[in-house]
Each structure stands twice: as C-alpha cells, then as structure tokens.
mmCIF file of C-alpha atoms in Angstrom:
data_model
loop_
_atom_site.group_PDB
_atom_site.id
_atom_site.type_symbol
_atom_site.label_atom_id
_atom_site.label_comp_id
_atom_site.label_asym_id
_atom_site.label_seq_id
_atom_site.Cartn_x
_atom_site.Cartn_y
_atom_site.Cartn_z
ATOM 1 C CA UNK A 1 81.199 27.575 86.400
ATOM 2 C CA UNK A 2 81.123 30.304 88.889
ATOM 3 C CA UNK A 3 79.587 32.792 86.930
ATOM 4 C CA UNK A 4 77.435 31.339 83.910
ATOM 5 C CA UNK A 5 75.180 32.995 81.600
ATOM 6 C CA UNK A 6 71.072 33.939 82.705
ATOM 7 C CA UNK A 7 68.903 31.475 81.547
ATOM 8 C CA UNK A 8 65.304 30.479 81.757
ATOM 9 C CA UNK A 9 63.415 28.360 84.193
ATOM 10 C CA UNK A 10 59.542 27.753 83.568
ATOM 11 C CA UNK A 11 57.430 26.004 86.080
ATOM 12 C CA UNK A 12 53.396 24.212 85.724
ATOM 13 C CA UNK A 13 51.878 24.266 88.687
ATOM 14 C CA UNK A 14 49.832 20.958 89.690
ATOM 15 C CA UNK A 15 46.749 21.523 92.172
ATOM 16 C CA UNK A 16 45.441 17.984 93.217
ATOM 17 C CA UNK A 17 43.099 17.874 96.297
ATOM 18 C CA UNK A 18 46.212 17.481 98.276
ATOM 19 C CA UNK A 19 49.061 18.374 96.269
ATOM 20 C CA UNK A 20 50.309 21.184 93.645
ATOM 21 C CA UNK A 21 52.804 19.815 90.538
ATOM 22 C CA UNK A 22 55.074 22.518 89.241
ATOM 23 C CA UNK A 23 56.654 22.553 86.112
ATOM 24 C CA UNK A 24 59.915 24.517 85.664
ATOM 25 C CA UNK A 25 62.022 25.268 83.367
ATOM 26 C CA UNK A 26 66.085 25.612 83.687
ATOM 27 C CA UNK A 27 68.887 27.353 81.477
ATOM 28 C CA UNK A 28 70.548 26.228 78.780
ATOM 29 C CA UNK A 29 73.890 26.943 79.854
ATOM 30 C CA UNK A 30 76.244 23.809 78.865
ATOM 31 C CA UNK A 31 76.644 22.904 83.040
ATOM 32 C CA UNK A 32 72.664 22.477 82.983
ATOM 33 C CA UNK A 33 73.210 19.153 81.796
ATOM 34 C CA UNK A 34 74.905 18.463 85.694
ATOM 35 C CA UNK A 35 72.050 19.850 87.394
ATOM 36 C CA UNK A 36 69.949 17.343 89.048
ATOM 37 C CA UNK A 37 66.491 17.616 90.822
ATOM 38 C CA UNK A 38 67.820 17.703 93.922
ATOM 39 C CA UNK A 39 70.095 20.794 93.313
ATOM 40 C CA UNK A 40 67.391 22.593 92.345
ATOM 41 C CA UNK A 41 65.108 20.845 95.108
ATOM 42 C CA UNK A 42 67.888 22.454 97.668
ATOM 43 C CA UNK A 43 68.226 25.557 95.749
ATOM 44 C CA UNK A 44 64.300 25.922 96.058
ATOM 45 C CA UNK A 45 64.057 25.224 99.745
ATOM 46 C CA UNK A 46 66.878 28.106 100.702
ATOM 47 C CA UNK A 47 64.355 30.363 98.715
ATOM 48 C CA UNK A 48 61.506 29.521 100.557
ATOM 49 C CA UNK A 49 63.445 29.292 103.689
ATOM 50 C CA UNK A 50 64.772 33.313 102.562
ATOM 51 C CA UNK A 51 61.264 34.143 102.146
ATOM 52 C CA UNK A 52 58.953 32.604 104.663
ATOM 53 C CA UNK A 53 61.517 31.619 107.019
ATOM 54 C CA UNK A 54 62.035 27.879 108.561
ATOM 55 C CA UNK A 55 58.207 27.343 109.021
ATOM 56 C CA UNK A 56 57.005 27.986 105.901
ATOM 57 C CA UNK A 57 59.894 25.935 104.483
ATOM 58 C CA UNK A 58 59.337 23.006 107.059
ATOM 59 C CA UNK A 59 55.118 23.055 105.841
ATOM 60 C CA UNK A 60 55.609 22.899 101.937
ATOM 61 C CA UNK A 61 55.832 19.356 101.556
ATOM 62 C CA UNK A 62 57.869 19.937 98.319
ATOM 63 C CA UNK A 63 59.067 17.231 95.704
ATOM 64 C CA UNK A 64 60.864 17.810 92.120
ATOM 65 C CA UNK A 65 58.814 15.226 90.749
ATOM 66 C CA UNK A 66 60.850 15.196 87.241
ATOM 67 C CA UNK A 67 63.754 17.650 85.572
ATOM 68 C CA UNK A 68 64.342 16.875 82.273
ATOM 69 C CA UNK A 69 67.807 19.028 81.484
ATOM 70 C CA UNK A 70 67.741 18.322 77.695
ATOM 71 C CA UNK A 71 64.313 20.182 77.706
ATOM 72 C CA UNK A 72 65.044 22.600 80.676
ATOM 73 C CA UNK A 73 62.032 21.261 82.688
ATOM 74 C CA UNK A 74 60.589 19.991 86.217
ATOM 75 C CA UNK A 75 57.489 19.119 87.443
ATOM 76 C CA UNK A 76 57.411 19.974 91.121
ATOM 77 C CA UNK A 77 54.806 18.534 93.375
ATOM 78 C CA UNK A 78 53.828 20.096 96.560
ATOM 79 C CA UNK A 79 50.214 20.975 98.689
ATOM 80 C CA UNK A 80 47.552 22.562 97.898
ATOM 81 C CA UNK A 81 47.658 25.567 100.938
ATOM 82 C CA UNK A 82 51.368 26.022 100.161
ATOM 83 C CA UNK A 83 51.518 26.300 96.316
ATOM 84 C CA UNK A 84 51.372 29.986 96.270
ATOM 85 C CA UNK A 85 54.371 30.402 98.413
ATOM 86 C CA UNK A 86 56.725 27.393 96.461
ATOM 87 C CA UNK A 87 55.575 29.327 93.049
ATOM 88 C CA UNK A 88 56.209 32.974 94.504
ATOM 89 C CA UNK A 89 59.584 31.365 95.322
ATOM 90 C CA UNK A 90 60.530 29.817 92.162
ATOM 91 C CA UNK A 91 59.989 32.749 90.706
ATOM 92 C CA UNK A 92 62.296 34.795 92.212
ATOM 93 C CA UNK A 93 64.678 31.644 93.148
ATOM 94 C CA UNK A 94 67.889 33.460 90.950
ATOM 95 C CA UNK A 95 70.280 30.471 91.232
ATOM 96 C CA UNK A 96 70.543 26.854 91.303
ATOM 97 C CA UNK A 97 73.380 25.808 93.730
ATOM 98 C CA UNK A 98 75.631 22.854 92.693
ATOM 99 C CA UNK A 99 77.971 22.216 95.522
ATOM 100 C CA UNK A 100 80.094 24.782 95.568
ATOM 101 C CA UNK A 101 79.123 26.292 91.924
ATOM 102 C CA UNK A 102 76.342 28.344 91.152
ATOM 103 C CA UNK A 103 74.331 28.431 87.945
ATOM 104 C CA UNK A 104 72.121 31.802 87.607
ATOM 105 C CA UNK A 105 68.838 30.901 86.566
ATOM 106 C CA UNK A 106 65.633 32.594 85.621
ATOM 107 C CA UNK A 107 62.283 30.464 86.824
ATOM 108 C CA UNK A 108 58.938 30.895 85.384
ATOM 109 C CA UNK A 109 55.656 29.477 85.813
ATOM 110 C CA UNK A 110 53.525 27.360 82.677
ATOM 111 C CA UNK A 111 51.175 26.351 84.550
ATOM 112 C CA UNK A 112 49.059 25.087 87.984
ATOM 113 C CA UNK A 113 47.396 21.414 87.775
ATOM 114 C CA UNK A 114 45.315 19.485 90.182
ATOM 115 C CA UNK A 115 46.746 16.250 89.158
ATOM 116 C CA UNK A 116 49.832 14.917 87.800
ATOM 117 C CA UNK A 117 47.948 13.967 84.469
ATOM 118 C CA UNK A 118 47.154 16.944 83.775
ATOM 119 C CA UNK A 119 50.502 18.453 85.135
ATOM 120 C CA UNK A 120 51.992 15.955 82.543
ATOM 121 C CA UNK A 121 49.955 17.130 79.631
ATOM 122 C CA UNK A 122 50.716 20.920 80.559
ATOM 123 C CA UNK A 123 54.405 19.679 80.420
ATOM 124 C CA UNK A 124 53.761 17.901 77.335
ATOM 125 C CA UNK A 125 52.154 20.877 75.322
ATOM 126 C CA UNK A 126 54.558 22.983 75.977
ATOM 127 C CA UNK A 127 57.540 20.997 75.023
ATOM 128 C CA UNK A 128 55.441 20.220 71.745
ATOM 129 C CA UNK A 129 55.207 23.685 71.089
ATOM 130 C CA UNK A 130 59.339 24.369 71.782
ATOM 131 C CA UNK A 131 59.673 21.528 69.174
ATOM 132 C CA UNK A 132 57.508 22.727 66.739
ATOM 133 C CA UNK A 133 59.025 26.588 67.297
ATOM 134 C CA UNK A 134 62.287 25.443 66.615
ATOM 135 C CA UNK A 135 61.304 23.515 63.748
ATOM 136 C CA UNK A 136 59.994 26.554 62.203
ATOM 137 C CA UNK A 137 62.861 28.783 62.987
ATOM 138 C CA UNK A 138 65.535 26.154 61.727
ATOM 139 C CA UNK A 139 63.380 26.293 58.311
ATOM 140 C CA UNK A 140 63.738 30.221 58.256
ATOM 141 C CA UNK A 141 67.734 29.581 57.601
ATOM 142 C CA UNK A 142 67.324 26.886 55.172
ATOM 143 C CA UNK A 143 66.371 26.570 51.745
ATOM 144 C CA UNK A 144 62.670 26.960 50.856
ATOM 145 C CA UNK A 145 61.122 22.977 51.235
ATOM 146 C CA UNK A 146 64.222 21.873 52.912
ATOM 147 C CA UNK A 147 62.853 20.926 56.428
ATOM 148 C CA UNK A 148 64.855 19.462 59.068
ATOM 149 C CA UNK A 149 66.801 16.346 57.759
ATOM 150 C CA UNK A 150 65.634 13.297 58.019
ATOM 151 C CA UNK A 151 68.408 11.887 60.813
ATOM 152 C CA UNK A 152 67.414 15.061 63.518
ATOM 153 C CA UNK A 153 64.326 14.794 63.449
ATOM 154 C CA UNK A 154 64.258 11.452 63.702
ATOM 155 C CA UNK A 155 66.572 11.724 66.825
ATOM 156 C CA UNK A 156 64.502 14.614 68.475
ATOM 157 C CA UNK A 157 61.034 12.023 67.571
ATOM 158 C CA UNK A 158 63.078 9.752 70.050
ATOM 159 C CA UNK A 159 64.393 11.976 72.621
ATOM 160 C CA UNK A 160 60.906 13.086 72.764
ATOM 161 C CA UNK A 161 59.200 9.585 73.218
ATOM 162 C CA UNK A 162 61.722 8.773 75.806
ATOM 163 C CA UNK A 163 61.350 11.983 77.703
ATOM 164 C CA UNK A 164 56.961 11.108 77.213
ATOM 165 C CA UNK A 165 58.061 7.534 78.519
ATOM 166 C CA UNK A 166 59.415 9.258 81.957
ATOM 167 C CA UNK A 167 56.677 11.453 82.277
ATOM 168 C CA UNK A 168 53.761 8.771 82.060
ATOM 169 C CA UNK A 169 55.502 7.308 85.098
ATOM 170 C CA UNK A 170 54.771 10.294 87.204
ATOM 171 C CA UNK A 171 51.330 9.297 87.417
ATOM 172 C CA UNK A 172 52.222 6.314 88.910
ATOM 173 C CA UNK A 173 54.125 7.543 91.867
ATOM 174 C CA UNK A 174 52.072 10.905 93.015
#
C-alpha cells in the first residue's frame, strides 16, 4: 500500500457564525475503504502545520465531522476566521497517512456552508448527482431500455438511505 494510485478528494465547506463544514472527497483506491476520519483528520493537521506552522494549526479548531469511504466523502467542520487556511490546505494536502502507509490523494473543494444543514444538503446533492452520473453511464454499455437491474439499484437506494441516515445526525452534534 506504499505507493497506490492518485485519486480524488472533494471537500464542502460549511460557514456557520462560528464554524466552517467541509466536505471532501477521497480516492477510490481499494485501501480507501481502511481510511478513517481520523487519518485524514491527522493527515490534514501536518498540512496545515507544513503551511502555517504550529499556530495556525493549534487555532483551526478542526473536526472531520463525517467520511463516508463508499462515497469518497467528509464533511469537515472548523471556524469561521480559519476556513480559508483548512481549505487552502486540503487542497494541496497530497496524501492521507495510515500508520505507516500512505495513500496519495487528490482533495477538492464542493462547497462552503454556514451550517451543517446546509453542509448536509451540499453533501447530499452531490452524491445524488454521482448516482445519477453513473446511472447514465452504466446505461451507455447496456442494451437500449435495459437500466440498471432491479437488485443494484435497489442496493445502492439503501446504501444511500443509510449513508442520508448518518448525515441527518450531523445536525445534531455541531
């Protein structure tokens, strides 16, 4: 796992009157499924910390409120002053640490929210749109009419609900 392939991380940034959600995005490399928030919590504090040093690290107040590593995404909460800084970071944060492995990653931002409602419906609408993409492109190699069959997309329909289940309880912790 030393060496894996690039991949892409997207991020949605929430402002709140206090705080700033991010949303990001991680690869799709099979050893994604190991990565937790707090390897890429760590990962993101030793790219602040290379950036703005041990103050600006020490003042970001930062939380990976939820990674989801089926759909490659976090929500990352942090405050308002210091959101520039945490998103200037993920973005050119180039690897996710796992103990001693290291995953190369690729972070980008979705969005910036005040509140984690509306960091949660950023997050929402874009993994909606992922779904719907690849329902489209898996119709391209299929026969004409043949959509996805009935057993997928029944099992995505769930995987999605479940993932929608953990994301209303965001609210209720920020």
């Amino acid at each position: 796992m030393a060496s894996c392939s690039p991949g892409e991380t997207e991020a949605i940034v929430s402002k709140s009157s206090r705080k700033r959600k991010l949303v990001s995005e991680s690869p799709a490399a099979q050893s994604i499924q190991q990565i937790t928030s707090t390897d890429i919590y760590r990962s993101l504090q030793d790219t602040i910390t290379q950036n703005f040093g041990l103050v600006g690290a020490s003042t970001t107040e930062l939380q990976v409120r939820l990674y989801d590593p089926k759909v490659r995404l976090a929500i990352i909460k942090t405050t308002r002053d210091k959101y520039p800084s945490v998103r200037s970071s993920l973005t050119v944060m180039t690897q996710i640490k796992q103990g001693g492995d290291v995953l190369k990653v690729v972070a980008t931002t979705i969005a910036v929210s005040g509140s984690a409602r509306t960091a949660r419906n950023a997050a929402w609408q874009e993994i909606q749109k992922r779904f719907f993409a690849k329902q489209r492109s898996d119709d391209f190699g299929k026969a004409k009419g043949e959509p996805w069959s009935k057993r997928s997309r029944i099992s995505m329909e769930k995987d999605l609900k479940a993932l929608e289940d953990r994301m209303d309880k965001i609210d209720s912790g920020c």
